[in-house]
XYZ file of C-alpha atoms in Angstrom:
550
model
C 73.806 -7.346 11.502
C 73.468 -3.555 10.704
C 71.242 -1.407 13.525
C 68.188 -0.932 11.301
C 67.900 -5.106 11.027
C 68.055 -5.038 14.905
C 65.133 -2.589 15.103
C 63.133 -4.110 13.046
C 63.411 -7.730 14.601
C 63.052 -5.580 18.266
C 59.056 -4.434 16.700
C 58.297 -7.578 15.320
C 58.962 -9.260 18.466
C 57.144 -6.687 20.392
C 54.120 -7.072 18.186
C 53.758 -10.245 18.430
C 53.911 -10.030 21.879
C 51.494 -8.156 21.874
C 49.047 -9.962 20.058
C 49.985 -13.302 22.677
C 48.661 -10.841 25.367
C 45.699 -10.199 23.351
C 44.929 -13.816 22.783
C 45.318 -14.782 26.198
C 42.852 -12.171 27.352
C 40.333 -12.261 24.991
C 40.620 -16.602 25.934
C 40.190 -16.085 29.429
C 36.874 -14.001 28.618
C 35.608 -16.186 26.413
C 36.052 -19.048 28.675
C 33.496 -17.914 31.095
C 30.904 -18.478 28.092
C 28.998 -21.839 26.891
C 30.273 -22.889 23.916
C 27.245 -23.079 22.205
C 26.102 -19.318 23.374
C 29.330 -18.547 21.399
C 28.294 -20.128 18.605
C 25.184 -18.985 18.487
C 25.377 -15.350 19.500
C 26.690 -13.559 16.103
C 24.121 -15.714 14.223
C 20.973 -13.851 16.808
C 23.120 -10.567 16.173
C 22.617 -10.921 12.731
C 19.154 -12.032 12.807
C 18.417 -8.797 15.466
C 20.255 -6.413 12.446
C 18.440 -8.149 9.762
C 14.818 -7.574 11.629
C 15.931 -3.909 12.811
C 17.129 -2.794 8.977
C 13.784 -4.616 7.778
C 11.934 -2.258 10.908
C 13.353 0.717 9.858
C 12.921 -0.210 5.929
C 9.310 0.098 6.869
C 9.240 3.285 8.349
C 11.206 5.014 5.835
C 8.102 3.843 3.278
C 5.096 4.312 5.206
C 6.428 6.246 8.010
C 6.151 5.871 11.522
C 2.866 6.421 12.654
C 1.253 4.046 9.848
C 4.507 1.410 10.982
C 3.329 1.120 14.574
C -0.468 1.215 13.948
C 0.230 -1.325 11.546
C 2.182 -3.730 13.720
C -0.685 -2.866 16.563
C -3.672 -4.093 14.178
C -1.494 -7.083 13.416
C -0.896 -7.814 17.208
C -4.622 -7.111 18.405
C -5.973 -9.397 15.622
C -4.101 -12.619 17.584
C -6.250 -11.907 20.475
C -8.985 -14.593 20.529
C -12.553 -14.017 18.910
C -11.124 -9.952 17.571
C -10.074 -11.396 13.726
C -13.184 -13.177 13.392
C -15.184 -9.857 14.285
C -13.601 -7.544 12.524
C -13.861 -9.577 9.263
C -17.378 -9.946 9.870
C -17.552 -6.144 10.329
C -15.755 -5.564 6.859
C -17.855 -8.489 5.189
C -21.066 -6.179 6.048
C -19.212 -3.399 4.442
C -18.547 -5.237 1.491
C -21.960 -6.621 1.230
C -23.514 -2.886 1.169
C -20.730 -1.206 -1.270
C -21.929 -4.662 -3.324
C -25.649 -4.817 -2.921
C -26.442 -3.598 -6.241
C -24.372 -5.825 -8.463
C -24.464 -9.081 -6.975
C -28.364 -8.600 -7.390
C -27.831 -8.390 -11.105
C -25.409 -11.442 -11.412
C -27.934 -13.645 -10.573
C -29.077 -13.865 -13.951
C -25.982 -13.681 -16.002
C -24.971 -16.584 -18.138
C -22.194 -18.609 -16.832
C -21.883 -21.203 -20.252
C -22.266 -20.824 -24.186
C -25.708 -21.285 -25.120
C -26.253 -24.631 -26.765
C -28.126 -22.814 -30.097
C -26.613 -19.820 -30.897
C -29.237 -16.693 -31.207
C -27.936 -15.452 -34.415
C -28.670 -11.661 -35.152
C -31.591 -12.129 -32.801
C -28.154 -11.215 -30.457
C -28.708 -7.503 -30.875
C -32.011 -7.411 -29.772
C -31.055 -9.304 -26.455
C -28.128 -6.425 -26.384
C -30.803 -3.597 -27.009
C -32.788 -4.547 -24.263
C -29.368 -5.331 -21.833
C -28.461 -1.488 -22.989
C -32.052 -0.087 -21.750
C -31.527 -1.294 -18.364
C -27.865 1.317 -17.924
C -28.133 4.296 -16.054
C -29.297 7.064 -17.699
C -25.706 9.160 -18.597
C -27.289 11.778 -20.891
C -25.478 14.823 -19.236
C -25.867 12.985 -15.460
C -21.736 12.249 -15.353
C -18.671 13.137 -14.092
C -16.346 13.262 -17.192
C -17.599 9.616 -18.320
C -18.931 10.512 -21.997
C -17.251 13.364 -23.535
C -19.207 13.645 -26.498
C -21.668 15.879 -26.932
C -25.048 14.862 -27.916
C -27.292 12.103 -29.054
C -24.919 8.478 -29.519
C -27.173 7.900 -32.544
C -26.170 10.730 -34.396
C -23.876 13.616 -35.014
C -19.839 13.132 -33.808
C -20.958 9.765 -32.235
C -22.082 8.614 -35.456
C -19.045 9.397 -37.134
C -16.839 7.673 -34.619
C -19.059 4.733 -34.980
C -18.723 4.105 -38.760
C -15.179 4.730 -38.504
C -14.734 1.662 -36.069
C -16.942 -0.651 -37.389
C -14.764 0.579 -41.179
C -11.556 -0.935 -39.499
C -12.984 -3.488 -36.867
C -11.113 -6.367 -38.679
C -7.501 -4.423 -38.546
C -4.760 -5.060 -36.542
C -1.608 -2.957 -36.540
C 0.219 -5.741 -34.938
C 0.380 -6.953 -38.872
C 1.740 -3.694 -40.514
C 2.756 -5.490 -43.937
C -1.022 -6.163 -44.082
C -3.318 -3.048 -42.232
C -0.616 -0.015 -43.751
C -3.826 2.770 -43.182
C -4.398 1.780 -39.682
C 0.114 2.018 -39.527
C -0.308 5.351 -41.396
C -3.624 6.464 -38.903
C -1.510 5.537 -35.637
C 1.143 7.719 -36.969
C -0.464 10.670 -37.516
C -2.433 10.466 -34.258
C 0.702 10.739 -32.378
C 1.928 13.176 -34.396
C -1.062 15.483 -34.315
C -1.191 15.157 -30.554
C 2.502 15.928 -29.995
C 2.044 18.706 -32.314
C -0.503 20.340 -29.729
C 2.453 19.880 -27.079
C 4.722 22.166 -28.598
C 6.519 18.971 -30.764
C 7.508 21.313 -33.547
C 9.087 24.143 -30.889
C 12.849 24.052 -30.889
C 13.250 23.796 -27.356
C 11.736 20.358 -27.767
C 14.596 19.329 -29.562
C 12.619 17.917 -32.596
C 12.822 14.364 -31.816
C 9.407 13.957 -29.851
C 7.486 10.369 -30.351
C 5.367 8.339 -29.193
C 3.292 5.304 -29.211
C -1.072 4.833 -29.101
C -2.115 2.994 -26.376
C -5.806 1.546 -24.633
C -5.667 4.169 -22.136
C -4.074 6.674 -19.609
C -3.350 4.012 -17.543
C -1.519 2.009 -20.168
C 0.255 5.407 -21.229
C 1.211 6.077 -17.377
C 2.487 2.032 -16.845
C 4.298 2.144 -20.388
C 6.230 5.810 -18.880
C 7.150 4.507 -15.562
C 8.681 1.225 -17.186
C 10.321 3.076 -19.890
C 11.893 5.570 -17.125
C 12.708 2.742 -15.183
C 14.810 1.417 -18.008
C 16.413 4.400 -19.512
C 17.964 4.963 -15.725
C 19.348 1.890 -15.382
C 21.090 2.289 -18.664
C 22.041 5.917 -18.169
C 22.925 5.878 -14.029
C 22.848 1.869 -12.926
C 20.040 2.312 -11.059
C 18.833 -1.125 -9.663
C 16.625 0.103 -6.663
C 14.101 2.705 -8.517
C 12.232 5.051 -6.444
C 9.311 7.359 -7.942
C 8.370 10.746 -6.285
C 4.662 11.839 -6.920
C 1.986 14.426 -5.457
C -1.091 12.883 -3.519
C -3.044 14.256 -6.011
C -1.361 12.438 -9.144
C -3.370 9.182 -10.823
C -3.903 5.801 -8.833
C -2.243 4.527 -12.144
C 1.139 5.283 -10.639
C 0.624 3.058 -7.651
C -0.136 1.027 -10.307
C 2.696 0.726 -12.313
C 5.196 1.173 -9.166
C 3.517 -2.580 -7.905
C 4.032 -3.798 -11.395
C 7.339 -2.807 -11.809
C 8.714 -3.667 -8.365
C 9.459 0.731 -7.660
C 9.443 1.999 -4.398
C 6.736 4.897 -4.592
C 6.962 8.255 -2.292
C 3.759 9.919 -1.886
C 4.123 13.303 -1.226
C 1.207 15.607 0.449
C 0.250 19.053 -1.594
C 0.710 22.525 -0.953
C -1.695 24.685 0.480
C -2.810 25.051 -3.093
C -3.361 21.771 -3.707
C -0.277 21.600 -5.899
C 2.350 19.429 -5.920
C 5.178 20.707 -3.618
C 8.191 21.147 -5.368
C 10.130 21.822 -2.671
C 8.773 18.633 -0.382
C 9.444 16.331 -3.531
C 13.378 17.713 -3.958
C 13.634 16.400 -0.338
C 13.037 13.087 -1.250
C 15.218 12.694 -4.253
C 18.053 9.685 -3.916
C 20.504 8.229 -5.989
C 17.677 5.990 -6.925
C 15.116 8.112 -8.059
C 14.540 7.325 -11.037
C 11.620 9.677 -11.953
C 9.362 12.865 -10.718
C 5.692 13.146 -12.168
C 3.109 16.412 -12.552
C -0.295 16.603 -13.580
C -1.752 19.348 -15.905
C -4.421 19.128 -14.174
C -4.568 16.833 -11.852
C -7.732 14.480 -11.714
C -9.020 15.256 -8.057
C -8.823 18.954 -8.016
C -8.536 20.175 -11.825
C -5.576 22.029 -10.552
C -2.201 22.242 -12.795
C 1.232 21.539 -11.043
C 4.047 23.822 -11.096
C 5.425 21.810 -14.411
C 8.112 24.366 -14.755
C 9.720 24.062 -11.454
C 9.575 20.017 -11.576
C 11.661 20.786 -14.832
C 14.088 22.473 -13.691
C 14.083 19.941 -10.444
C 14.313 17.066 -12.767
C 16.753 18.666 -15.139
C 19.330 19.480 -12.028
C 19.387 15.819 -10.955
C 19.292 14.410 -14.557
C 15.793 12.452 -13.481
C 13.180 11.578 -15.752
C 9.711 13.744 -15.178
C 6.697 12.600 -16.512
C 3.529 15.113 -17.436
C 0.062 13.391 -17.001
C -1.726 15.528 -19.447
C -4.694 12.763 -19.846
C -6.925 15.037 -18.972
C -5.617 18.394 -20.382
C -3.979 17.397 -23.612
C -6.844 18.376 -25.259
C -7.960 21.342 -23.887
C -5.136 23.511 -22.411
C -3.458 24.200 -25.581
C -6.990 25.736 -26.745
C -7.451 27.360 -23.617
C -4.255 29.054 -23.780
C -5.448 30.083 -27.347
C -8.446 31.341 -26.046
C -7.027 33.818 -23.528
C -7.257 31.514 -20.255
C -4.202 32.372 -18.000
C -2.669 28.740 -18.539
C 0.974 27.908 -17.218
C 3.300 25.960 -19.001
C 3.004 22.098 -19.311
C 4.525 20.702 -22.338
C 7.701 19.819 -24.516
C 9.553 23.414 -24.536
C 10.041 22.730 -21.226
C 13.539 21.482 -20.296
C 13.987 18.334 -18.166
C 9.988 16.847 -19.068
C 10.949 13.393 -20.678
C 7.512 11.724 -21.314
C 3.946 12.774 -21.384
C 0.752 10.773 -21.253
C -2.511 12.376 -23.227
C -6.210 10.743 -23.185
C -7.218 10.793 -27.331
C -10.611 9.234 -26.011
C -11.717 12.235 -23.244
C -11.863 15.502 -24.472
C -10.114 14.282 -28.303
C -13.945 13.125 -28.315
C -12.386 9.286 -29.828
C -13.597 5.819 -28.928
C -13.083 4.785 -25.460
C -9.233 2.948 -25.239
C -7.089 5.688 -26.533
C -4.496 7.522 -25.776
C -1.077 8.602 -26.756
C 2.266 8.286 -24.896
C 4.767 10.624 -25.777
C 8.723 10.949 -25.358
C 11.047 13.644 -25.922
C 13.649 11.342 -28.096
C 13.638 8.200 -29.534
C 16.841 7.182 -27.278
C 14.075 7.261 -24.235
C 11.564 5.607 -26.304
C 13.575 2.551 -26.993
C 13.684 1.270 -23.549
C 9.730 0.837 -23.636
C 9.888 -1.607 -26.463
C 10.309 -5.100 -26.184
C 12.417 -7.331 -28.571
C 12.429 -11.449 -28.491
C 15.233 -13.183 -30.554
C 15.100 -16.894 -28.721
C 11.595 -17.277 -29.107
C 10.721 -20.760 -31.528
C 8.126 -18.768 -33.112
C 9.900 -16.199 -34.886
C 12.044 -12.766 -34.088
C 9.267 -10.542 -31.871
C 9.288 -7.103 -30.939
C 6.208 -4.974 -29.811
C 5.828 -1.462 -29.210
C 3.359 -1.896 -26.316
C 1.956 -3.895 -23.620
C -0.585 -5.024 -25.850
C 0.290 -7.412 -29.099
C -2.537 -7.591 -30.863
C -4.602 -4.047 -30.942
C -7.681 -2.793 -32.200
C -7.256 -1.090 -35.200
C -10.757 0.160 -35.418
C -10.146 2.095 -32.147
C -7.074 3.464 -34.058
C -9.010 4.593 -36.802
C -12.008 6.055 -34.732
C -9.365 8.304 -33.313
C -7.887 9.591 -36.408
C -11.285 10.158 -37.429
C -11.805 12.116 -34.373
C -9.544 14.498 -34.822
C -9.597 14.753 -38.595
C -13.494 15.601 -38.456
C -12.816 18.171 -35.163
C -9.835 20.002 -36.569
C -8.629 22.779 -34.460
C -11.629 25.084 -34.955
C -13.834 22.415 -33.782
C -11.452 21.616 -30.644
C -11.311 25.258 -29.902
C -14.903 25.893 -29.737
C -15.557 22.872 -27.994
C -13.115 24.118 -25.236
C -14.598 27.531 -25.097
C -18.192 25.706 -24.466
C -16.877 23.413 -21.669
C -14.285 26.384 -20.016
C -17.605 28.704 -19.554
C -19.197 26.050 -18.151
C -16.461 25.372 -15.897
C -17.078 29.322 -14.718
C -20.932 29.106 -14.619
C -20.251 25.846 -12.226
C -17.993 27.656 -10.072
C -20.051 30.963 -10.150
C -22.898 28.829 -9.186
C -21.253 26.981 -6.365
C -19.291 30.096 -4.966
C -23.271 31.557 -4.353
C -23.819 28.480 -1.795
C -22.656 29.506 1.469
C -22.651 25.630 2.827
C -19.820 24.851 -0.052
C -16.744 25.925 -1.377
C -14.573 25.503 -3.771
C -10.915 23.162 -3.136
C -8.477 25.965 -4.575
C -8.706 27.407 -7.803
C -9.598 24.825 -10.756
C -7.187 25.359 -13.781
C -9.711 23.129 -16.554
C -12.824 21.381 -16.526
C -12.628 19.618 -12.930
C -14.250 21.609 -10.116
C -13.904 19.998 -6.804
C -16.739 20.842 -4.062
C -16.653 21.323 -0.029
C -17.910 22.068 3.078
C -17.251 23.288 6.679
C -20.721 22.654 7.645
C -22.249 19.775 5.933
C -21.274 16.336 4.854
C -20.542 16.277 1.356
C -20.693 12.980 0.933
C -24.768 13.073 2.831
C -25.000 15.562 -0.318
C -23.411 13.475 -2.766
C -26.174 10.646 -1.864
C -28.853 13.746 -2.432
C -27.328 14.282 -5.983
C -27.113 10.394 -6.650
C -30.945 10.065 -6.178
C -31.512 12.503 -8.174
C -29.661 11.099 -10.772
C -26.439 12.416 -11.121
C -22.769 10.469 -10.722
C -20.380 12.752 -9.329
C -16.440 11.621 -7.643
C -16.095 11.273 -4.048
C -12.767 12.356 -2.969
C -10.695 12.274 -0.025
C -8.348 14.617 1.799
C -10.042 16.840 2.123
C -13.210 15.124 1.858
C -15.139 16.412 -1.358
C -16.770 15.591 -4.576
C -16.051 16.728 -8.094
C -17.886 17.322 -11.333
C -15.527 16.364 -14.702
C -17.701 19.257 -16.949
C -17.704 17.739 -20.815
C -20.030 18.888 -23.833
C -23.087 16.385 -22.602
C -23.122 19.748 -19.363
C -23.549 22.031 -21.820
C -27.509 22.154 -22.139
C -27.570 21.209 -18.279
C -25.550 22.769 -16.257
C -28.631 25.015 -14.678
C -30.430 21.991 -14.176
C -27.071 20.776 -12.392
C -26.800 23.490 -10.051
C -30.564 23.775 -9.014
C -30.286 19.960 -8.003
C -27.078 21.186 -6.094
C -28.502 23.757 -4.078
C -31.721 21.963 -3.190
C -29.378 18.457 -2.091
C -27.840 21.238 0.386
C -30.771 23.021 1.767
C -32.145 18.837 2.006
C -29.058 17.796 3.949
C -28.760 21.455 5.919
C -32.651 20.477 7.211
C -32.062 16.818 7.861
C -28.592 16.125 8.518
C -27.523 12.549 8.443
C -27.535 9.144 6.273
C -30.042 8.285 3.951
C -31.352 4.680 3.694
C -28.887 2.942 1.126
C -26.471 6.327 0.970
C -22.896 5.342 0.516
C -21.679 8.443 3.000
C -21.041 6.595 6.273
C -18.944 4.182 4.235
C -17.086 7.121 2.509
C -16.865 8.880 6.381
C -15.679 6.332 7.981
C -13.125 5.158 5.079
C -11.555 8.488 5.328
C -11.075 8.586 9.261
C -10.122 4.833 9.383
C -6.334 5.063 10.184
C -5.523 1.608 9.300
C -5.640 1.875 5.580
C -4.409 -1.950 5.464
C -7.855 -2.589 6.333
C -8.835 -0.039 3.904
C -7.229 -1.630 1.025
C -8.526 -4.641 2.249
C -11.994 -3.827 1.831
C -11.732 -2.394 -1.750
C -9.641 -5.639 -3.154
C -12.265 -7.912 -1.370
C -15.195 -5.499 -3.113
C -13.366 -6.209 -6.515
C -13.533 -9.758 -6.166
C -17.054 -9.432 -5.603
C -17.877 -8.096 -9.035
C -15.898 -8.864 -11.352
């Protein structure tokens, strides 16, 4: 046996020597134990590491401050007699936010009527119609056409629907003008977003759909899908401002997403910088708003472009709003900021036909910079008994009269008639502001970009106010950090807006002389909804109102 056999025989010997030694000792230890505590320990280790990665799960998504308050509702609520009175307490709450409608459900038909009434059916809906609110220039956003609904643009619209009520694109072979309508809709509307600019790479499409909302869910679930194809992602996570749409929260509970909300810059932006700090592997998209519903304010688009570009993320542009007016505005000489196709790294916008494209409510377009991104919103069946299926939306069947109401829209509108309707509604946007800027009890939440002005104050309630302005007719947004109210400003404020800001000023000299509630005034609810720091119990109360009413 050669010398290099020997030594290898010596280390083998030694190691298992060694491991003997181990054995032994590790035995003896062991043998102090029960035999079930052996058996049992790993699986309680386990358990503790599955609870503690669940724990921390939790405070990486609501953080830790809304984990422990969270876990201490949860705890106080076991203490005898405390559940039972604080659903009472939120029952009352729900009662008063409810008071109105339930009063009106009393008298709605819950069966088929055994004779049918016939066309003596539009008289009964006549006299249903006089009983609304009286929305003639009284809204926030709401009805965006100007005028009488008996005449004029509304008119139009009308015909146009009730022309193509039967249609539905759904069949194509059959309804080919409503195919032909939904076309150029999209394409007139991506034209306004700089489709026809080389830097948006010439492919841009898109898809009509009932709404923003629908446009918003159909963008997250498309960007959803194009990243698992393009990085694997299996775990998508969504970064968006406070200030973007409710819609997002939306689609991220639909579609199983983990949503980051991210607070606003001191300009009530969204903060570029705080949303790069949340970016993963699995972020799968970044959204901005141009402008953004609570504020009218327009994010740094540019910025999130170049963000979403660096990390080869999808960003969406919510442009529901704006679509129709900050193309015109830019036109017109207002100092607007980028927002659309030309630039690089936006992937998908959303734009509202039926707001200030002055359509038939359930609009809106969803656009995409290529058809490659597109794809992934569509959904094909091949195993289904009754035939090969594929649909372009989350709707099958669609209302091609709402299709053609919108191509009538815009055909009748043109861009002369878009442009002065945007130079009506942008003065007065300024009038609004002017007007509120010469009330020293309010102030204005940073500097409005559109239509949407957002109102304050260090001195009064604004919501006490808000219940002034409701009395006296008008139906403004309550908003929340900071607390505030808003005024969407459409065509029906043109002849009104004086009339607007009188009411305004005389709610705040009302308020300023007798601070506090008014009987059946929604602003304790509002108040206390804002400071509540269990917004479990928040969300609570608004899903158990919903149930209520609808």
């Amino acid at each position: 046996m050669d010398s290099s056999s020997s030594s290898s025989s010596s280390s083998s010997a030694s190691f298992n020597s060694f491991l003997i030694r181990i054995r032994a000792s590790a035995n003896s230890f062991l043998s102090q134990f029960e035999p079930l505590a052996l058996l049992f320990a790993p699986l309680l280790t386990l358990l503790v590491a599955r609870v503690l990665e669940s724990f921390l799960s939790v405070i990486h998504e609501k953080g830790l401050k809304a984990t422990l308050l969270g876990f201490f509702m949860s705890s106080i609520k076991l203490v005898p007699g405390v559940k039972s009175y604080i659903d009472a307490e939120k029952q009352k709450v729900v009662d008063k936010l409810q008071s109105g409608s339930k009063s009106n459900r009393e008298h709605w038909r819950m069966e088929l009527p055994t004779t049918g009434l016939g066309v003596g059916v539009i008289e009964e809906m006549k006299d249903e119609k006089g009983k609304d609110a009286d929305w003639q220039g009284k809204c926030s956003g709401t009805v965006y056409i100007g005028g009488n609904e008996s005449e004029g643009h509304f008119s139009l619209i009308n015909e146009a629907c009730s022309m193509f009520a039967h249609t539905n694109p759904l069949h194509l072979d059959v309804f080919q003008s409503v195919a032909r309508f939904e076309a150029e809709v999209v394409a007139m509307t991506a034209a306004l977003l700089s489709s026809k600019e080389k830097a948006s790479g010439g492919e841009v499409c898109g898809n009509m759909t009932s709404g923003g909302t629908e446009s918003i869910l159909l963008a997250v679930k498309t960007s959803r899908d194009y990243m698992k194809m393009k990085k694997g992602i299996t775990r998508p996570e969504m970064i968006i401002a406070e200030s973007a749409h409710s819609a997002y929260d939306k689609a991220a509970q639909y579609f199983n997403i983990k949503l980051h909300r991210v607070p606003v810059n001191k300009e009530f932006q969204a903060d570029v910088k705080a949303i790069a700090q949340y970016i993963n592997r699995n972020t799968i998209l970044i959204v901005g708003s141009a402008p953004g519903f609570p504020h009218g304010i327009i994010d740094p688009i540019e910025e999130l472009g170049k963000l979403g570009y660096r990390y080869g993320i999808c960003l969406h542009v919510d442009l529901c709003l704006g679509g129709f007016v900050l193309p015109f505005a830019r036109k017109l000489g207002y100092p607007i900021p980028s927002f659309d196709f030309t630039i690089m790294g936006v992937t998908s916008m959303s734009v509202d036909v039926h707001k200030y494209g002055l359509a038939p409510k359930g609009t809106s377009v969803v656009l995409y910079r290529n058809h490659d991104i597109r794809k992934h919103q569509f959904v094909a069946v091949t195993e289904w008994s009754g035939g090969l299926y594929v649909s372009p939306t989350i709707a099958g069947s669609r209302p091609g009269g709402l299709i053609a109401g919108a191509w009538a829209a815009m055909m009748s509108l043109g861009q002369e008639g878009y442009l002065e309707n945007t130079r009506k509604i942008m003065e007065v946007s300024k009038m609004i502001q002017k007007g509120i800027k010469e009330i020293p009890e309010l102030f204005i939440i940073g500097k409005p970009d559109m239509t949407i002005v957002a109102i304050g104050s260090a001195v009064l309630d604004i919501f006490e106010v808000n219940d002034i302005m409701s009395r006296k007719g008008w139906h403004l947004n309550a908003l929340q950090r900071p607390n505030s109210i808003h005024i969407c400003i459409t065509l029906q404020h043109v002849p009104v807006v004086n009339a607007f800001l009188q009411d305004l000023r005389e709610a705040v000299k009302t308020v300023k002389e007798n601070p506090g509630p008014i009987s059946g005034g929604l602003a304790p609810i509002y108040g206390a909804a804002g400071r509540m720091p269990d917004r479990g119990m928040v969300q609570e109360l608004l899903v158990n109102y919903m149930d209520g009413i609808c």
